[in-house]
Amino acid sequence: MFRRKKKEAGPQCSAVIVAAGASTRMGFDKLLAEVRDMPVIVRTIDVFQQAPSIAEIVVVTKEDLVPEAARLCQQFQLTKVVKVIRGGENRTQSARLGTLEADRNVPLIAIHDGARPFVTVQMIEDVVAQAAKSGAAAPAIPVKDTIKLADDGVVEQTLERSRLYAVQTPQVFDASLIRAALQKALDDGAELTDDCAAVERLGMKVVLTAGDDRNIKITTPVDLLLGEGIVEEALRL
């Protein structure tokens, strides 16, 4: 008698959703702005709720948004959310606080912008799988525009576009690595624009996976209009 072989479980990952920004360019709290009757932050968390590799979710947000974020998680039955905590003074501090709250038995940590609600489950699964192999991975898309390096408005150099990528989130890392890397960056007073930079400072290589043009970060009111179109397109498929 032959026994059916059980499907092996893939790598497991904690997700840290960083949503502690000031929304200064938006003029109002972009995380609570609705896209097709659903708040941005809820749309973001819900994709991670659906992803098989995500074991738990930690939400890091502004102190005054903690109760509302917790309420929304309960309202929309986002059951993988284990904690909603207050963020720090900057992105690196907030990410570090989130990683400290993640389960120490989960080997990987994904850090994602709370204002990127159009990430897909497939993108999450791909970058988690790559990080399980290489220790650090992030989705990215090739840069389409010609990029100039300038000083005080005067062009100094035209960069080789074929080697340039716009990096997105989630960025996924070995859990011990990213905790140590973020702490080192804070200790050194390093100003980082993303979490990959923290591990790059330690000499760690980050492997890029396929990003998506639709995985935009909601930053300005125009982005909300784009978001409406992205959702409408998805509903037609």
PDB file of C-alpha atoms in Angstrom:
ATOM      1  CA  MET A   1       0.000   0.000   0.000  1.00  0.00           C
ATOM      2  CA  PHE A   2       1.390   3.346  -1.027  1.00  0.00           C
ATOM      3  CA  ARG A   3       1.108   6.320   1.266  1.00  0.00           C
ATOM      4  CA  ARG A   4       0.618   9.752  -0.178  1.00  0.00           C
ATOM      5  CA  LYS A   5       3.618  11.902   0.529  1.00  0.00           C
ATOM      6  CA  LYS A   6       2.761  14.924   2.623  1.00  0.00           C
ATOM      7  CA  LYS A   7       3.462  18.272   1.037  1.00  0.00           C
ATOM      8  CA  GLU A   8       6.385  19.868   2.811  1.00  0.00           C
ATOM      9  CA  ALA A   9       5.643  23.146   4.501  1.00  0.00           C
ATOM     10  CA  GLY A  10       7.520  26.146   3.162  1.00  0.00           C
ATOM     11  CA  PRO A  11       9.622  28.551   5.235  1.00  0.00           C
ATOM     12  CA  GLN A  12       7.787  30.414   7.963  1.00  0.00           C
ATOM     13  CA  CYS A  13       8.127  34.141   8.463  1.00  0.00           C
ATOM     14  CA  SER A  14       6.999  36.851  10.864  1.00  0.00           C
ATOM     15  CA  ALA A  15       5.751  40.039   9.194  1.00  0.00           C
ATOM     16  CA  VAL A  16       6.452  43.460  10.669  1.00  0.00           C
ATOM     17  CA  ILE A  17       4.160  46.082   9.135  1.00  0.00           C
ATOM     18  CA  VAL A  18       5.695  49.519   9.672  1.00  0.00           C
ATOM     19  CA  ALA A  19       2.969  52.166   9.715  1.00  0.00           C
ATOM     20  CA  ALA A  20       4.335  54.897  11.962  1.00  0.00           C
ATOM     21  CA  GLY A  21       4.975  57.656   9.424  1.00  0.00           C
ATOM     22  CA  ALA A  22       3.692  61.205   9.788  1.00  0.00           C
ATOM     23  CA  SER A  23       1.928  61.364   6.373  1.00  0.00           C
ATOM     24  CA  THR A  24       3.255  64.912   5.919  1.00  0.00           C
ATOM     25  CA  ARG A  25       3.092  64.791   2.113  1.00  0.00           C
ATOM     26  CA  MET A  26      -0.461  63.487   2.201  1.00  0.00           C
ATOM     27  CA  GLY A  27      -1.924  66.144   4.501  1.00  0.00           C
ATOM     28  CA  PHE A  28      -4.020  63.551   6.367  1.00  0.00           C
ATOM     29  CA  ASP A  29      -3.458  60.044   7.737  1.00  0.00           C
ATOM     30  CA  LYS A  30      -2.946  57.959   4.603  1.00  0.00           C
ATOM     31  CA  LEU A  31      -3.205  54.683   6.514  1.00  0.00           C
ATOM     32  CA  LEU A  32      -6.848  55.335   7.365  1.00  0.00           C
ATOM     33  CA  ALA A  33      -7.682  56.656   3.894  1.00  0.00           C
ATOM     34  CA  GLU A  34     -10.076  54.301   2.137  1.00  0.00           C
ATOM     35  CA  VAL A  35      -9.528  52.640  -1.220  1.00  0.00           C
ATOM     36  CA  ARG A  36     -12.771  51.066  -2.381  1.00  0.00           C
ATOM     37  CA  ASP A  37     -14.286  51.200   1.128  1.00  0.00           C
ATOM     38  CA  MET A  38     -11.318  49.600   2.868  1.00  0.00           C
ATOM     39  CA  PRO A  39      -8.623  51.496   4.817  1.00  0.00           C
ATOM     40  CA  VAL A  40      -5.141  51.349   3.338  1.00  0.00           C
ATOM     41  CA  ILE A  41      -3.667  49.715   6.434  1.00  0.00           C
ATOM     42  CA  VAL A  42      -6.333  46.998   6.396  1.00  0.00           C
ATOM     43  CA  ARG A  43      -5.666  46.228   2.720  1.00  0.00           C
ATOM     44  CA  THR A  44      -1.966  45.926   3.474  1.00  0.00           C
ATOM     45  CA  ILE A  45      -2.350  43.603   6.448  1.00  0.00           C
ATOM     46  CA  ASP A  46      -4.968  41.472   4.700  1.00  0.00           C
ATOM     47  CA  VAL A  47      -2.524  40.349   1.995  1.00  0.00           C
ATOM     48  CA  PHE A  48      -0.135  39.063   4.670  1.00  0.00           C
ATOM     49  CA  GLN A  49      -3.103  37.436   6.406  1.00  0.00           C
ATOM     50  CA  GLN A  50      -3.624  35.402   3.220  1.00  0.00           C
ATOM     51  CA  ALA A  51       0.028  34.473   2.617  1.00  0.00           C
ATOM     52  CA  PRO A  52       0.776  30.855   3.656  1.00  0.00           C
ATOM     53  CA  SER A  53       4.366  31.632   4.700  1.00  0.00           C
ATOM     54  CA  ILE A  54       3.337  34.307   7.204  1.00  0.00           C
ATOM     55  CA  ALA A  55       3.048  32.860  10.701  1.00  0.00           C
ATOM     56  CA  GLU A  56       2.229  36.090  12.516  1.00  0.00           C
ATOM     57  CA  ILE A  57       1.960  39.844  11.985  1.00  0.00           C
ATOM     58  CA  VAL A  58       3.245  42.664  14.190  1.00  0.00           C
ATOM     59  CA  VAL A  59       1.883  46.123  13.375  1.00  0.00           C
ATOM     60  CA  VAL A  60       4.023  49.133  14.323  1.00  0.00           C
ATOM     61  CA  THR A  61       2.218  52.447  14.201  1.00  0.00           C
ATOM     62  CA  LYS A  62       1.923  55.905  15.761  1.00  0.00           C
ATOM     63  CA  GLU A  63       0.948  56.023  19.400  1.00  0.00           C
ATOM     64  CA  ASP A  64      -2.380  57.742  18.716  1.00  0.00           C
ATOM     65  CA  LEU A  65      -3.237  55.167  16.031  1.00  0.00           C
ATOM     66  CA  VAL A  66      -2.581  52.043  18.119  1.00  0.00           C
ATOM     67  CA  PRO A  67      -6.177  51.692  19.466  1.00  0.00           C
ATOM     68  CA  GLU A  68      -7.754  52.291  16.042  1.00  0.00           C
ATOM     69  CA  ALA A  69      -5.381  49.905  14.287  1.00  0.00           C
ATOM     70  CA  ALA A  70      -6.152  47.223  16.870  1.00  0.00           C
ATOM     71  CA  ARG A  71      -9.876  47.827  16.425  1.00  0.00           C
ATOM     72  CA  LEU A  72      -9.618  47.532  12.631  1.00  0.00           C
ATOM     73  CA  CYS A  73      -7.704  44.272  12.927  1.00  0.00           C
ATOM     74  CA  GLN A  74     -10.504  42.874  15.051  1.00  0.00           C
ATOM     75  CA  GLN A  75     -13.247  44.264  12.811  1.00  0.00           C
ATOM     76  CA  PHE A  76     -11.749  42.759   9.649  1.00  0.00           C
ATOM     77  CA  GLN A  77     -10.777  39.497  11.393  1.00  0.00           C
ATOM     78  CA  LEU A  78      -7.061  39.850  10.752  1.00  0.00           C
ATOM     79  CA  THR A  79      -6.297  36.954  13.063  1.00  0.00           C
ATOM     80  CA  LYS A  80      -2.570  36.678  12.319  1.00  0.00           C
ATOM     81  CA  VAL A  81      -1.982  40.053  13.985  1.00  0.00           C
ATOM     82  CA  VAL A  82      -0.499  39.230  17.383  1.00  0.00           C
ATOM     83  CA  LYS A  83       0.557  42.723  18.469  1.00  0.00           C
ATOM     84  CA  VAL A  84      -0.060  46.371  17.597  1.00  0.00           C
ATOM     85  CA  ILE A  85       2.698  48.512  19.099  1.00  0.00           C
ATOM     86  CA  ARG A  86       3.934  52.091  19.159  1.00  0.00           C
ATOM     87  CA  GLY A  87       6.723  52.970  16.748  1.00  0.00           C
ATOM     88  CA  GLY A  88       9.910  54.942  17.268  1.00  0.00           C
ATOM     89  CA  GLU A  89      11.195  58.317  16.179  1.00  0.00           C
ATOM     90  CA  ASN A  90      12.190  57.121  12.711  1.00  0.00           C
ATOM     91  CA  ARG A  91      11.741  54.195  10.326  1.00  0.00           C
ATOM     92  CA  THR A  92      14.773  52.268  11.575  1.00  0.00           C
ATOM     93  CA  GLN A  93      13.670  52.523  15.201  1.00  0.00           C
ATOM     94  CA  SER A  94      10.145  51.411  14.319  1.00  0.00           C
ATOM     95  CA  ALA A  95      11.403  48.426  12.337  1.00  0.00           C
ATOM     96  CA  ARG A  96      13.735  47.460  15.182  1.00  0.00           C
ATOM     97  CA  LEU A  97      10.904  47.607  17.734  1.00  0.00           C
ATOM     98  CA  GLY A  98       8.769  45.408  15.508  1.00  0.00           C
ATOM     99  CA  THR A  99      11.485  42.782  15.099  1.00  0.00           C
ATOM    100  CA  LEU A 100      11.908  42.585  18.864  1.00  0.00           C
ATOM    101  CA  GLU A 101       8.227  41.649  19.225  1.00  0.00           C
ATOM    102  CA  ALA A 102       8.390  38.868  16.628  1.00  0.00           C
ATOM    103  CA  ASP A 103       8.363  35.237  17.756  1.00  0.00           C
ATOM    104  CA  ARG A 104      11.960  34.089  18.376  1.00  0.00           C
ATOM    105  CA  ASN A 105      11.094  30.623  17.054  1.00  0.00           C
ATOM    106  CA  VAL A 106      10.261  31.958  13.574  1.00  0.00           C
ATOM    107  CA  PRO A 107      13.438  32.023  11.446  1.00  0.00           C
ATOM    108  CA  LEU A 108      12.591  34.865   9.045  1.00  0.00           C
ATOM    109  CA  ILE A 109      11.261  38.398   9.387  1.00  0.00           C
ATOM    110  CA  ALA A 110       9.591  40.394   6.608  1.00  0.00           C
ATOM    111  CA  ILE A 111       9.463  44.172   6.983  1.00  0.00           C
ATOM    112  CA  HIS A 112       6.816  45.901   4.897  1.00  0.00           C
ATOM    113  CA  ASP A 113       5.567  49.454   4.424  1.00  0.00           C
ATOM    114  CA  GLY A 114       2.078  49.850   5.844  1.00  0.00           C
ATOM    115  CA  ALA A 115       1.300  52.180   2.949  1.00  0.00           C
ATOM    116  CA  ARG A 116       1.947  49.510   0.264  1.00  0.00           C
ATOM    117  CA  PRO A 117      -1.470  47.853   0.111  1.00  0.00           C
ATOM    118  CA  PHE A 118      -1.157  46.359  -3.386  1.00  0.00           C
ATOM    119  CA  VAL A 119       1.562  43.820  -2.691  1.00  0.00           C
ATOM    120  CA  THR A 120       0.472  40.326  -3.741  1.00  0.00           C
ATOM    121  CA  VAL A 121       0.563  36.987  -1.977  1.00  0.00           C
ATOM    122  CA  GLN A 122       2.766  35.609  -4.750  1.00  0.00           C
ATOM    123  CA  MET A 123       5.288  38.402  -4.301  1.00  0.00           C
ATOM    124  CA  ILE A 124       5.420  37.694  -0.555  1.00  0.00           C
ATOM    125  CA  GLU A 125       5.881  33.970  -1.094  1.00  0.00           C
ATOM    126  CA  ASP A 126       8.645  34.495  -3.673  1.00  0.00           C
ATOM    127  CA  VAL A 127      10.708  36.853  -1.533  1.00  0.00           C
ATOM    128  CA  VAL A 128      10.279  34.708   1.598  1.00  0.00           C
ATOM    129  CA  ALA A 129      11.451  31.625  -0.317  1.00  0.00           C
ATOM    130  CA  GLN A 130      14.513  33.483  -1.588  1.00  0.00           C
ATOM    131  CA  ALA A 131      15.397  34.854   1.847  1.00  0.00           C
ATOM    132  CA  ALA A 132      15.209  31.324   3.262  1.00  0.00           C
ATOM    133  CA  LYS A 133      18.008  30.414   0.834  1.00  0.00           C
ATOM    134  CA  SER A 134      20.170  33.542   0.885  1.00  0.00           C
ATOM    135  CA  GLY A 135      19.443  35.236   4.221  1.00  0.00           C
ATOM    136  CA  ALA A 136      18.260  38.526   2.715  1.00  0.00           C
ATOM    137  CA  ALA A 137      15.965  39.318  -0.209  1.00  0.00           C
ATOM    138  CA  ALA A 138      13.778  42.122  -1.530  1.00  0.00           C
ATOM    139  CA  PRO A 139      11.476  42.686  -4.514  1.00  0.00           C
ATOM    140  CA  ALA A 140      12.550  45.258  -7.071  1.00  0.00           C
ATOM    141  CA  ILE A 141      11.673  46.577 -10.511  1.00  0.00           C
ATOM    142  CA  PRO A 142      14.070  47.888 -13.178  1.00  0.00           C
ATOM    143  CA  VAL A 143      14.235  51.678 -13.353  1.00  0.00           C
ATOM    144  CA  LYS A 144      12.501  52.974 -16.497  1.00  0.00           C
ATOM    145  CA  ASP A 145      13.611  56.597 -16.501  1.00  0.00           C
ATOM    146  CA  THR A 146      17.108  57.859 -17.183  1.00  0.00           C
ATOM    147  CA  ILE A 147      18.691  58.750 -13.833  1.00  0.00           C
ATOM    148  CA  LYS A 148      21.005  61.737 -13.451  1.00  0.00           C
ATOM    149  CA  LEU A 149      23.389  62.332 -10.576  1.00  0.00           C
ATOM    150  CA  ALA A 150      23.358  66.060  -9.861  1.00  0.00           C
ATOM    151  CA  ASP A 151      24.818  68.548  -7.409  1.00  0.00           C
ATOM    152  CA  ASP A 152      22.870  71.742  -6.740  1.00  0.00           C
ATOM    153  CA  GLY A 153      20.799  71.181  -9.868  1.00  0.00           C
ATOM    154  CA  VAL A 154      23.781  70.596 -12.166  1.00  0.00           C
ATOM    155  CA  VAL A 155      24.208  67.157 -13.733  1.00  0.00           C
ATOM    156  CA  GLU A 156      27.450  65.426 -12.830  1.00  0.00           C
ATOM    157  CA  GLN A 157      26.800  61.987 -14.247  1.00  0.00           C
ATOM    158  CA  THR A 158      24.253  59.886 -16.123  1.00  0.00           C
ATOM    159  CA  LEU A 159      23.938  56.534 -14.379  1.00  0.00           C
ATOM    160  CA  GLU A 160      23.809  53.237 -16.259  1.00  0.00           C
ATOM    161  CA  ARG A 161      20.090  52.450 -16.245  1.00  0.00           C
ATOM    162  CA  SER A 162      20.456  48.724 -16.930  1.00  0.00           C
ATOM    163  CA  ARG A 163      21.968  48.252 -13.470  1.00  0.00           C
ATOM    164  CA  LEU A 164      19.457  50.371 -11.539  1.00  0.00           C
ATOM    165  CA  TYR A 165      16.468  48.968  -9.645  1.00  0.00           C
ATOM    166  CA  ALA A 166      13.706  50.509  -7.561  1.00  0.00           C
ATOM    167  CA  VAL A 167      13.483  48.377  -4.426  1.00  0.00           C
ATOM    168  CA  GLN A 168      10.111  47.682  -2.850  1.00  0.00           C
ATOM    169  CA  THR A 169       8.884  45.844   0.234  1.00  0.00           C
ATOM    170  CA  PRO A 170       8.455  43.340   1.838  1.00  0.00           C
ATOM    171  CA  GLN A 171      12.153  42.968   2.514  1.00  0.00           C
ATOM    172  CA  VAL A 172      12.821  39.619   4.159  1.00  0.00           C
ATOM    173  CA  PHE A 173      15.775  38.577   6.300  1.00  0.00           C
ATOM    174  CA  ASP A 174      17.148  35.958   8.611  1.00  0.00           C
ATOM    175  CA  ALA A 175      15.618  37.056  11.911  1.00  0.00           C
ATOM    176  CA  SER A 176      18.843  37.232  13.926  1.00  0.00           C
ATOM    177  CA  LEU A 177      20.596  39.086  11.108  1.00  0.00           C
ATOM    178  CA  ILE A 178      18.054  41.875  10.763  1.00  0.00           C
ATOM    179  CA  ARG A 179      17.719  42.381  14.515  1.00  0.00           C
ATOM    180  CA  ALA A 180      21.475  42.798  14.829  1.00  0.00           C
ATOM    181  CA  ALA A 181      21.785  44.917  11.673  1.00  0.00           C
ATOM    182  CA  LEU A 182      19.094  47.397  12.722  1.00  0.00           C
ATOM    183  CA  GLN A 183      20.590  47.736  16.193  1.00  0.00           C
ATOM    184  CA  LYS A 184      24.040  48.340  14.685  1.00  0.00           C
ATOM    185  CA  ALA A 185      22.610  51.032  12.394  1.00  0.00           C
ATOM    186  CA  LEU A 186      20.967  52.762  15.351  1.00  0.00           C
ATOM    187  CA  ASP A 187      24.128  52.547  17.437  1.00  0.00           C
ATOM    188  CA  ASP A 188      26.117  54.111  14.573  1.00  0.00           C
ATOM    189  CA  GLY A 189      23.524  56.830  13.935  1.00  0.00           C
ATOM    190  CA  ALA A 190      23.213  55.694  10.320  1.00  0.00           C
ATOM    191  CA  GLU A 191      20.409  57.255   8.271  1.00  0.00           C
ATOM    192  CA  LEU A 192      18.789  54.481   6.248  1.00  0.00           C
ATOM    193  CA  THR A 193      16.230  54.701   3.487  1.00  0.00           C
ATOM    194  CA  ASP A 194      15.282  51.022   3.701  1.00  0.00           C
ATOM    195  CA  ASP A 195      15.986  47.946   5.805  1.00  0.00           C
ATOM    196  CA  CYS A 196      18.214  46.271   3.207  1.00  0.00           C
ATOM    197  CA  ALA A 197      20.723  49.056   3.804  1.00  0.00           C
ATOM    198  CA  ALA A 198      21.119  47.862   7.396  1.00  0.00           C
ATOM    199  CA  VAL A 199      22.358  44.422   6.358  1.00  0.00           C
ATOM    200  CA  GLU A 200      24.341  45.829   3.425  1.00  0.00           C
ATOM    201  CA  ARG A 201      26.338  47.839   5.977  1.00  0.00           C
ATOM    202  CA  LEU A 202      27.426  44.514   7.498  1.00  0.00           C
ATOM    203  CA  GLY A 203      28.639  43.224   4.132  1.00  0.00           C
ATOM    204  CA  MET A 204      25.613  40.976   3.588  1.00  0.00           C
ATOM    205  CA  LYS A 205      24.386  40.525   0.022  1.00  0.00           C
ATOM    206  CA  VAL A 206      20.701  41.089  -0.748  1.00  0.00           C
ATOM    207  CA  VAL A 207      19.160  39.055  -3.557  1.00  0.00           C
ATOM    208  CA  LEU A 208      16.473  40.792  -5.625  1.00  0.00           C
ATOM    209  CA  THR A 209      13.222  39.100  -6.607  1.00  0.00           C
ATOM    210  CA  ALA A 210      10.573  40.267  -9.060  1.00  0.00           C
ATOM    211  CA  GLY A 211       8.647  43.315  -7.893  1.00  0.00           C
ATOM    212  CA  ASP A 212       5.537  44.787  -9.466  1.00  0.00           C
ATOM    213  CA  ASP A 213       4.708  48.221 -10.857  1.00  0.00           C
ATOM    214  CA  ARG A 214       1.425  48.043  -8.943  1.00  0.00           C
ATOM    215  CA  ASN A 215       3.177  47.615  -5.599  1.00  0.00           C
ATOM    216  CA  ILE A 216       3.166  51.375  -5.079  1.00  0.00           C
ATOM    217  CA  LYS A 217       3.605  53.201  -1.801  1.00  0.00           C
ATOM    218  CA  ILE A 218       0.728  55.551  -0.971  1.00  0.00           C
ATOM    219  CA  THR A 219       2.474  58.883  -0.406  1.00  0.00           C
ATOM    220  CA  THR A 220       0.386  61.621  -2.058  1.00  0.00           C
ATOM    221  CA  PRO A 221      -3.326  62.049  -2.913  1.00  0.00           C
ATOM    222  CA  VAL A 222      -2.506  61.108  -6.519  1.00  0.00           C
ATOM    223  CA  ASP A 223      -1.403  57.682  -5.280  1.00  0.00           C
ATOM    224  CA  LEU A 224      -4.885  57.096  -3.864  1.00  0.00           C
ATOM    225  CA  LEU A 225      -6.327  57.694  -7.325  1.00  0.00           C
ATOM    226  CA  LEU A 226      -3.828  55.231  -8.776  1.00  0.00           C
ATOM    227  CA  GLY A 227      -4.816  52.796  -6.062  1.00  0.00           C
ATOM    228  CA  GLU A 228      -8.466  52.995  -7.057  1.00  0.00           C
ATOM    229  CA  GLY A 229      -7.445  52.025 -10.587  1.00  0.00           C
ATOM    230  CA  ILE A 230      -5.328  49.114  -9.362  1.00  0.00           C
ATOM    231  CA  VAL A 231      -8.233  47.706  -7.340  1.00  0.00           C
ATOM    232  CA  GLU A 232     -10.648  48.218 -10.258  1.00  0.00           C
ATOM    233  CA  GLU A 233      -8.272  46.349 -12.575  1.00  0.00           C
ATOM    234  CA  ALA A 234      -7.981  43.478 -10.082  1.00  0.00           C
ATOM    235  CA  LEU A 235     -11.760  43.210  -9.809  1.00  0.00           C
ATOM    236  CA  ARG A 236     -12.054  42.856 -13.583  1.00  0.00           C
ATOM    237  CA  LEU A 237      -9.606  39.928 -13.700  1.00  0.00           C
TER     238      LEU A 237
END
